Amino acid sequence: MNQAYQVKLDAFEGPLDLLLHLINQYEIDIYDIPVAQITKQYMEYIHTMQRLELNIASEYLVMASTLVAIKSQMLLPKQELPVDDSEEYMEDPREELMQRLIAYRKFKEAAEELKKKELEENQVYTRPPVIFEDLEKEKAPVVRGELSVYDMLNALGKMMERKNWNTPLDTTVQRMDIPIEKRMQDVLSKVKSSKDGIEFDHLFPYPSRGHIVVTFIAVLELMKSKEIYCKQDQHFESLYIYYMEE
């Protein structure tokens, strides 16, 4: 018996955040966005979300429609009209989207700067200095990953492509409820047992939608609680998960 279900993830910040992520990832000039390329990459993320039956916010679908509309306008043949200074300037179809992205990037950078200052202020204390002999030898700082939820979703989509999971995911077996806490413990145990980290793909042994979604959420929750971290040496390379030691 098939059972339909949806999962909502609060980690996704919005379509502009996804577009900005793609622009940074592919080193695209924000003032000259290749709409065909960005639309293709954007739709791949949306397709991955839909295959997992994630509850996609309507704003993501609205942005998808906007990108397709802009792409269509860009593909229309340009009419050669006589030059007339009195005619109105023909606006670039990408102009509005570009301005929205620039404004969003400014606010995002400002928010990150304020968060950085907050973290710096949290290190300031008014109490007199105290010498802790057992802490005189400083430990090397833990290198944490800087991957976003979109990097994780992209890795998930690429993994399904590599494993040829292009057909509908397995829904023939009645879905079993897998508690997030139980899956988090399983993932954490696997990561702990591997000194060199575990490859992201190895957490998904078979194409069961329920197992994939719960595992994906478990990884995000463990990252959020700073129990694990993810690293990717270069864009588009394999993603590895490591245990965040004390």
Coordinates of C-alpha atoms in Angstrom, one line a residue, residues 38-224:
I38 CA 21.2 29.3 -14.2
T39 CA 17.7 28.1 -15.1
K40 CA 19.0 24.6 -15.9
Q41 CA 20.9 24.4 -12.5
Y42 CA 18.0 25.9 -10.6
M43 CA 15.5 23.4 -12.1
E44 CA 17.8 20.5 -11.1
Y45 CA 17.5 21.5 -7.4
I46 CA 13.8 21.8 -7.7
H47 CA 13.6 18.4 -9.4
T48 CA 15.6 16.8 -6.6
M49 CA 13.3 18.4 -4.0
Q50 CA 10.2 17.1 -5.9
R51 CA 11.6 13.6 -6.2
L52 CA 12.1 13.5 -2.4
E53 CA 8.6 15.0 -2.0
L54 CA 9.9 17.9 0.1
N55 CA 7.4 20.6 0.7
I56 CA 8.7 23.2 -1.6
A57 CA 7.6 26.7 -0.8
S58 CA 5.5 28.4 -3.5
E59 CA 8.1 31.1 -3.9
Y60 CA 10.6 28.6 -5.3
L61 CA 8.1 27.7 -8.0
V62 CA 7.3 31.3 -8.7
M63 CA 11.0 32.0 -9.2
A64 CA 11.2 28.9 -11.5
S65 CA 8.4 30.5 -13.7
T66 CA 10.2 33.8 -13.7
L67 CA 13.5 32.3 -14.9
V68 CA 11.7 30.4 -17.6
A69 CA 9.9 33.6 -18.7
I70 CA 13.2 35.5 -18.8
K71 CA 14.9 32.7 -20.7
S72 CA 12.1 32.8 -23.3
Q73 CA 12.5 36.6 -23.7
M74 CA 16.2 36.2 -24.2
L75 CA 15.7 33.6 -26.9
L76 CA 13.4 35.8 -28.9
P77 CA 15.0 37.3 -32.1
K78 CA 16.0 40.9 -31.7
Q79 CA 14.2 43.1 -34.2
E80 CA 16.3 45.6 -36.1
L81 CA 14.6 48.9 -35.7
P82 CA 15.8 52.3 -36.9
V83 CA 17.7 54.2 -34.2
D84 CA 15.6 56.9 -32.7
D85 CA 16.8 58.7 -29.6
S86 CA 13.2 59.5 -28.7
E87 CA 12.3 55.9 -28.3
E88 CA 12.3 54.4 -24.8
Y89 CA 15.3 52.3 -23.7
M90 CA 14.7 48.6 -24.1
E91 CA 15.3 47.2 -20.7
D92 CA 17.2 43.9 -20.3
P93 CA 14.8 41.2 -19.2
R94 CA 17.3 40.2 -16.5
E95 CA 17.5 43.7 -15.0
E96 CA 14.8 43.3 -12.2
L97 CA 16.2 39.9 -11.1
M98 CA 19.7 41.3 -11.1
Q99 CA 18.7 44.2 -8.9
R100 CA 16.9 41.9 -6.5
L101 CA 20.0 39.6 -6.2
I102 CA 22.3 42.5 -5.6
A103 CA 20.1 43.9 -2.9
Y104 CA 19.7 40.4 -1.3
R105 CA 23.5 39.9 -1.4
K106 CA 24.1 43.2 0.4
F107 CA 21.6 42.2 3.2
K108 CA 23.1 38.7 3.4
E109 CA 26.7 40.1 3.7
A110 CA 25.6 42.6 6.3
A111 CA 23.8 39.9 8.3
E112 CA 27.0 37.7 8.2
E113 CA 29.1 40.6 9.3
L114 CA 26.8 41.3 12.3
K115 CA 26.8 37.6 13.2
K116 CA 30.6 37.7 13.1
K117 CA 30.7 40.8 15.4
E118 CA 28.3 39.0 17.8
L119 CA 30.6 36.0 18.0
E120 CA 33.5 38.3 18.7
E121 CA 31.6 40.1 21.4
N122 CA 30.7 36.8 23.0
Q123 CA 34.5 36.2 23.6
V124 CA 34.8 39.4 25.7
Y125 CA 34.5 38.9 29.5
T126 CA 34.8 41.4 32.3
R127 CA 36.1 38.9 34.9
P128 CA 39.9 39.2 35.9
P129 CA 42.2 36.9 34.0
V130 CA 42.6 33.4 35.4
I131 CA 45.5 31.0 34.5
F132 CA 44.3 27.5 33.7
E133 CA 47.4 25.3 33.8
D134 CA 45.7 22.4 32.1
L135 CA 44.8 24.5 29.1
E136 CA 48.2 26.1 28.6
K137 CA 48.8 23.9 25.5
E138 CA 46.4 25.1 22.9
K139 CA 44.7 22.5 20.8
A140 CA 44.6 22.9 17.0
P141 CA 41.2 24.4 16.0
V142 CA 38.8 22.1 14.4
V143 CA 38.3 22.8 10.7
R144 CA 34.6 23.0 10.1
G145 CA 32.9 22.7 6.8
E146 CA 31.3 25.7 5.2
L147 CA 28.8 23.8 3.1
S148 CA 25.2 25.1 2.8
V149 CA 22.0 23.0 2.7
Y150 CA 22.1 23.6 -1.1
D151 CA 25.5 21.9 -1.3
M152 CA 24.0 19.0 0.5
L153 CA 21.0 18.9 -1.8
N154 CA 23.2 19.1 -4.8
A155 CA 25.3 16.2 -3.5
L156 CA 22.1 14.2 -3.0
G157 CA 21.0 14.8 -6.6
K158 CA 24.4 13.9 -8.0
M159 CA 24.5 10.8 -5.9
M160 CA 21.1 9.7 -7.3
E161 CA 22.4 10.3 -10.9
R162 CA 25.6 8.3 -10.3
K163 CA 23.5 5.4 -8.9
N164 CA 21.1 5.6 -11.8
W165 CA 18.2 6.3 -9.5
N166 CA 16.4 8.2 -12.3
T167 CA 13.3 6.1 -12.1
P168 CA 10.7 6.9 -9.4
L169 CA 12.0 6.0 -6.0
D170 CA 10.9 2.9 -4.3
T171 CA 7.3 3.3 -3.0
T172 CA 6.1 -0.3 -3.5
V173 CA 6.9 -1.3 0.1
Q174 CA 4.7 0.1 2.8
R175 CA 6.6 3.0 4.4
M176 CA 8.1 2.4 7.8
D177 CA 8.3 5.3 10.2
I178 CA 12.0 5.8 11.0
P179 CA 12.5 8.2 14.0
I180 CA 14.8 11.0 13.2
E181 CA 16.6 10.5 16.5
K182 CA 17.3 6.8 15.7
R183 CA 18.7 7.7 12.3
M184 CA 20.8 10.4 13.8
Q185 CA 22.3 7.9 16.1
D186 CA 23.0 5.5 13.3
V187 CA 24.7 8.2 11.1
L188 CA 26.7 9.5 14.1
S189 CA 27.9 5.9 14.9
K190 CA 29.0 5.4 11.3
V191 CA 30.9 8.7 11.2
K192 CA 32.6 8.1 14.5
S193 CA 33.8 4.6 13.4
S194 CA 35.6 6.1 10.3
K195 CA 38.8 8.0 11.1
D196 CA 39.1 9.4 7.6
G197 CA 35.5 10.4 7.3
I198 CA 32.7 8.7 5.5
E199 CA 31.6 9.5 1.9
F200 CA 28.2 11.1 1.7
D201 CA 26.9 8.5 -0.8
H202 CA 27.6 5.6 1.6
L203 CA 24.8 6.8 3.9
F204 CA 22.2 6.0 1.2
P205 CA 22.5 2.3 0.3
Y206 CA 19.2 1.8 -1.5
P207 CA 16.5 3.9 -3.3
S208 CA 13.9 4.1 -0.6
R209 CA 12.4 7.6 -0.4
G210 CA 11.6 7.3 3.3
H211 CA 15.2 6.2 4.1
I212 CA 16.7 9.0 1.9
V213 CA 14.6 11.8 3.4
V214 CA 15.1 10.7 7.0
T215 CA 18.9 10.3 6.5
F216 CA 19.2 13.7 4.8
I217 CA 17.4 15.4 7.6
A218 CA 19.4 13.5 10.2
V219 CA 22.7 14.7 8.6
L220 CA 21.4 18.3 8.6
E221 CA 20.3 18.0 12.3
L222 CA 23.7 16.6 13.3
M223 CA 25.5 19.5 11.4
K224 CA 23.2 22.0 13.2

